Structure formats: C-alpha cells, structure tokens
XYZ file of C-alpha atoms in Angstrom:
294
model
C 56.741 19.915 -48.555
C 56.938 19.502 -44.785
C 53.445 21.009 -44.423
C 52.050 18.503 -46.887
C 53.516 15.534 -44.977
C 52.098 16.820 -41.663
C 48.597 17.276 -43.144
C 48.663 13.721 -44.535
C 49.614 12.305 -41.119
C 46.829 14.278 -39.391
C 44.180 13.157 -41.886
C 45.191 9.483 -41.532
C 45.050 9.616 -37.720
C 41.671 11.449 -37.833
C 40.054 8.756 -39.988
C 41.326 6.052 -37.654
C 39.938 7.837 -34.576
C 36.377 8.038 -35.900
C 36.402 4.365 -37.003
C 35.960 5.011 -40.724
C 35.678 1.846 -42.784
C 35.433 1.506 -46.490
C 32.035 0.034 -47.393
C 32.043 -3.464 -48.872
C 29.806 -4.547 -51.730
C 29.080 -8.220 -52.480
C 28.751 -8.915 -56.172
C 26.972 -12.021 -57.417
C 28.468 -13.312 -60.636
C 26.136 -13.382 -63.625
C 24.164 -16.614 -64.047
C 24.085 -17.438 -60.334
C 21.386 -16.868 -57.704
C 21.786 -15.537 -54.236
C 21.312 -18.080 -51.459
C 17.947 -17.865 -49.667
C 18.086 -16.262 -46.240
C 18.111 -18.682 -43.333
C 14.676 -19.166 -41.774
C 13.999 -17.301 -38.573
C 13.884 -19.631 -35.597
C 10.563 -19.826 -33.772
C 8.301 -19.059 -36.764
C 6.917 -22.398 -38.075
C 5.235 -22.619 -41.424
C 1.429 -22.713 -41.748
C 1.399 -26.464 -42.359
C 3.646 -27.076 -39.342
C 1.353 -24.926 -37.183
C -1.679 -26.877 -38.412
C -0.030 -30.191 -37.568
C 0.680 -29.002 -34.041
C -2.935 -28.126 -33.220
C -4.482 -30.333 -30.565
C -7.661 -32.228 -31.398
C -9.700 -30.144 -28.958
C -8.444 -26.960 -30.647
C -9.404 -28.299 -34.083
C -12.898 -29.139 -32.852
C -13.375 -25.819 -31.074
C -11.836 -23.571 -33.735
C -13.043 -25.237 -36.926
C -15.654 -27.970 -36.564
C -17.940 -26.279 -34.046
C -17.964 -23.100 -36.135
C -18.709 -24.671 -39.496
C -15.227 -24.185 -40.958
C -15.418 -27.627 -42.492
C -12.726 -27.333 -45.176
C -10.148 -26.000 -42.711
C -11.243 -28.572 -40.163
C -10.754 -31.438 -42.601
C -7.274 -30.190 -43.499
C -6.346 -29.853 -39.827
C -7.739 -33.294 -38.983
C -5.767 -34.966 -41.770
C -2.603 -33.219 -40.623
C -3.300 -34.264 -37.037
C -3.874 -37.887 -38.065
C -0.543 -37.948 -39.871
C 1.110 -37.445 -36.488
C -1.477 -39.439 -34.504
C -2.729 -42.166 -36.882
C -4.185 -44.256 -34.062
C -6.414 -41.548 -32.562
C -9.916 -43.066 -32.777
C -11.723 -39.861 -31.822
C -10.010 -37.922 -34.610
C -10.876 -40.707 -37.065
C -14.549 -40.502 -36.065
C -14.582 -36.716 -36.493
C -13.087 -37.118 -39.966
C -15.759 -39.664 -40.911
C -18.485 -37.327 -39.680
C -17.011 -34.595 -41.837
C -16.443 -36.520 -45.061
C -19.085 -39.274 -45.281
C -22.762 -39.047 -46.202
C -24.704 -38.348 -42.966
C -27.822 -40.055 -44.345
C -25.828 -43.210 -44.936
C -24.323 -43.040 -41.481
C -27.524 -42.341 -39.539
C -30.213 -43.703 -41.835
C -32.860 -41.932 -43.888
C -35.793 -42.614 -41.527
C -36.255 -39.693 -39.143
C -38.763 -37.892 -36.950
C -39.195 -34.151 -36.257
C -37.903 -32.554 -33.087
C -38.648 -29.000 -31.946
C -35.546 -27.403 -30.430
C -36.037 -26.448 -26.790
C -34.239 -23.848 -24.703
C -30.709 -24.934 -23.813
C -30.469 -27.587 -26.515
C -27.582 -27.786 -28.954
C -26.368 -30.286 -31.513
C -24.037 -31.645 -28.827
C -26.794 -32.190 -26.259
C -29.089 -33.700 -28.891
C -26.311 -36.010 -30.090
C -25.708 -37.116 -26.501
C -29.428 -37.686 -25.965
C -30.366 -39.409 -29.223
C -27.083 -40.806 -30.546
C -25.414 -41.636 -27.251
C -22.315 -39.456 -27.780
C -22.051 -35.654 -27.717
C -19.048 -35.866 -30.081
C -21.448 -36.904 -32.850
C -22.764 -33.331 -33.047
C -21.066 -32.852 -36.401
C -22.818 -35.643 -38.283
C -26.140 -34.634 -36.700
C -25.649 -31.040 -37.842
C -24.792 -32.182 -41.377
C -27.776 -34.566 -41.272
C -29.909 -31.434 -40.907
C -28.029 -29.481 -43.579
C -26.386 -27.148 -41.082
C -23.199 -25.391 -42.168
C -22.576 -24.053 -38.658
C -23.180 -26.430 -35.720
C -22.811 -23.530 -33.280
C -26.035 -21.970 -34.588
C -29.281 -23.619 -33.531
C -32.511 -21.686 -33.001
C -34.981 -22.480 -30.265
C -38.333 -23.415 -31.781
C -36.838 -24.613 -35.061
C -37.590 -28.145 -36.223
C -34.781 -30.650 -36.737
C -34.877 -34.184 -38.071
C -33.567 -36.869 -35.727
C -32.745 -40.361 -36.984
C -35.289 -42.917 -35.832
C -32.661 -45.604 -35.204
C -30.059 -43.738 -33.111
C -28.045 -46.839 -32.266
C -26.803 -47.016 -35.856
C -24.496 -44.126 -35.038
C -22.508 -46.393 -32.747
C -21.272 -48.241 -35.830
C -19.007 -45.268 -36.515
C -16.887 -46.194 -33.535
C -16.546 -49.803 -34.670
C -14.325 -49.346 -37.728
C -11.655 -46.901 -38.922
C -12.340 -44.428 -41.719
C -12.252 -46.124 -45.138
C -9.390 -45.527 -47.514
C -9.984 -43.890 -50.859
C -9.691 -47.265 -52.612
C -12.107 -49.126 -50.362
C -14.558 -46.219 -50.385
C -14.660 -46.252 -54.147
C -15.241 -49.992 -54.412
C -17.707 -50.728 -51.613
C -20.227 -48.912 -49.419
C -19.491 -48.138 -45.808
C -20.362 -51.053 -43.534
C -22.945 -50.050 -40.935
C -23.922 -52.319 -38.078
C -27.557 -53.370 -37.914
C -29.374 -50.947 -35.596
C -31.681 -51.935 -32.778
C -35.296 -52.067 -33.973
C -37.122 -48.796 -33.116
C -39.998 -50.541 -31.310
C -37.614 -52.567 -29.173
C -35.568 -49.479 -28.408
C -38.764 -47.601 -27.454
C -39.722 -50.333 -24.999
C -36.252 -50.238 -23.489
C -36.448 -46.457 -23.045
C -39.931 -46.779 -21.568
C -38.685 -49.227 -18.920
C -35.755 -46.966 -18.067
C -37.975 -43.884 -17.831
C -40.443 -45.631 -15.511
C -37.608 -46.789 -13.267
C -36.317 -43.222 -13.009
C -39.837 -41.899 -12.392
C -40.320 -44.302 -9.476
C -37.008 -43.092 -8.036
C -38.247 -39.506 -8.120
C -35.958 -38.435 -10.972
C -38.709 -36.722 -12.930
C -36.640 -34.693 -15.394
C -34.488 -37.652 -16.442
C -37.580 -39.839 -16.714
C -39.308 -37.312 -18.971
C -36.244 -37.038 -21.216
C -36.161 -40.810 -21.791
C -39.933 -41.009 -22.127
C -39.794 -38.328 -24.839
C -37.262 -40.433 -26.748
C -39.514 -43.475 -26.398
C -42.529 -41.564 -27.716
C -40.437 -40.250 -30.623
C -39.575 -43.800 -31.651
C -43.078 -45.184 -31.043
C -45.847 -42.587 -30.632
C -48.373 -45.399 -30.030
C -46.510 -46.776 -27.033
C -48.927 -48.301 -24.504
C -48.628 -49.998 -21.128
C -50.951 -51.227 -18.369
C -48.494 -50.012 -15.729
C -50.192 -47.235 -13.667
C -46.883 -45.367 -13.512
C -46.905 -45.270 -17.316
C -50.230 -43.414 -17.266
C -48.919 -40.986 -14.655
C -45.673 -40.306 -16.550
C -47.583 -39.972 -19.812
C -49.836 -37.329 -18.224
C -46.815 -35.374 -17.022
C -45.225 -35.586 -20.480
C -48.434 -34.368 -22.132
C -48.736 -31.417 -19.741
C -45.096 -30.428 -20.263
C -45.361 -30.732 -24.042
C -48.525 -28.622 -24.063
C -46.776 -25.951 -22.000
C -43.891 -25.874 -24.482
C -46.355 -25.645 -27.368
C -48.112 -22.709 -25.702
C -44.824 -20.815 -25.393
C -44.183 -21.388 -29.100
C -47.766 -20.388 -29.937
C -47.508 -17.097 -28.021
C -44.213 -16.360 -29.788
C -46.001 -17.134 -33.094
C -43.790 -20.119 -33.875
C -46.947 -21.756 -35.114
C -45.520 -24.642 -37.125
C -43.419 -25.836 -34.206
C -46.356 -25.529 -31.807
C -48.574 -27.530 -34.158
C -45.938 -30.281 -34.370
C -45.960 -30.601 -30.579
C -49.758 -30.708 -30.406
C -49.769 -33.350 -33.130
C -47.460 -35.479 -30.995
C -49.695 -35.024 -27.969
C -52.816 -36.007 -29.884
C -51.196 -39.194 -31.128
C -50.540 -40.194 -27.523
C -53.903 -38.936 -26.237
C -56.420 -37.989 -28.952
C -58.883 -36.745 -26.307
C -56.560 -34.137 -24.777
C -58.826 -31.118 -25.225
C -56.310 -28.244 -24.724
C -54.231 -29.613 -27.630
C -57.323 -29.918 -29.827
C -58.462 -26.358 -29.065
C -55.137 -24.574 -29.399
C -54.045 -26.561 -32.420
C -57.190 -25.361 -34.180
C -56.486 -21.773 -33.119
C -52.900 -22.029 -34.359
C -54.056 -23.263 -37.752
C -56.583 -20.413 -38.008
C -53.993 -17.824 -36.994
C -51.513 -19.254 -39.484
C -54.093 -18.984 -42.244
C -54.879 -15.353 -41.366
C -51.196 -14.415 -41.304
C -50.686 -15.939 -44.737
C -53.341 -13.603 -46.148
C -51.251 -10.532 -45.360
C-alpha cells in the first residue's frame, strides 16, 4: 500500500516537471458556423490594391501594353478616389469612346519612321502625347507599345478636334445614351496648314532645320498642294523632298514597297517633276508585281 502511494506521488510530480497539459478541443454546436478568421494585417484585397495604384502606374502597366479591360477597371477605381482628376477622365474617354467620333473620320496616311511611337505621333499631330491611346485605337491597335517602322498609320486630318476631349468631363451613362458626345468645331485643315507653314518657315530662318521639317511635313499632310511665293518656302520644300526621297529609298531597299510608294506619291504631289521619285516609284511597282507572281 505504501509503495502504491509513493509511485502515485512520483508520477504526478513527473508530469508536472515536463509541462504536460491535457489537450483542449473546441466543439461547435450543431446548426452554428465557425467565425471567419480575422484578416491578416498588411494584405489588402485585389480591389483595394487596384484603387491604390497611381495614375502613372495604371498608364504604364495597363494602357501602354494594351490591357484595356484591366486598365478601364483600374481607372474607374482610381476615379472613385480622385473624381476631379482631369487626366484620368481623359484617359477613360480615350478608352471607352469611339475614336472615329473623337478624332473624325477624315484621315491621311503616315509611314512610321524610326523612333516614332503613338506617343510621339500624338504629341506631333494631336498636340498631347497623352492622347496616344485614342490614336492607337483609331488605327485598330490592341497594343500601343507595338508600332513597326515602315508600317502605314492613319492620322486624323483635323488634329485640333482632339483638344475637345480636354474641354468636358466624360459623359455619364444616361447622357451618353441620350445624346452624342459634343465635339468642338476643329480648325479648318487649309487654315491649319497655312499656320504650320508659317511656323516652319520661321524655324527654318532661325536655323532650326529639323523642327522646321517636322512642321512642314504636317502642313503638307493637311494640304499637299500648299504653295507660296516665299523663296524660303521653295528651299524648305526642296529639303523636305530630298529627305522624303531618302526615307523612301530605305524602305525600298528593305522591300517595304507599299510604304515607299506612299512617300513617292506624296513627293510627286508636291513636285510632279521630281525625277528620282518618278523613276524609283516605277521600279517599286514593277518589283511589287514580280514578287506577287511568286
């Protein structure tokens, strides 16, 4: 009997020394549900993360890479927190409205040159590089980051109409369903061409040849029959023709024949007697015909 009591005391003290605890089991009564675990701090939901994206991140991550659906969702979430952000409103309009309605249906072809992008073209022809998205959609592009040198894009003939996008906020669903989007009357193409011509000549006289050629090219795009008695106009026109012919030759040698022919067509409208354009345009057409036979 004494031995039994001693063994019981030893066992009890041994369990206490090793910290033995009887396991506990929580039992949920029938018909009830367990409470949801508390959310882990520092891990926001997907919608919260989308709302916290900056506008520049949305543009860089989604819009510039053609992820239009995700971009629209992110823009709408951003505008819920920043309803007065005009730039975000303009991006949303570019993404959701008809680009032909925004920029006009009249257009002219443009052969993409080295270093050009939708952003640089939007800055040059629409007056704002942020309008790259509507210009890309105007040309049916699903990825504004992809643009191939030598490819032909369509540029709206009345670029000033794009400025109307900055004049009013995006329409609500109700107003959009009941009335068309109001677009400010654009500057007439011929008047705009004359304005660009004057600016290009001023730059040319100042020795800023590259800038003068860029504006002169815009003027010729709007009005290929542009004429002037100013001797500097003739000089600048000759430089533009020589540069355009050089670009066409590069395209011709790379067998981008359609794009080269477009450039020679432009040259011959400005100067029908420019012999190099006549000769090489004919050769390009002949080569194109031979290639189509194979």
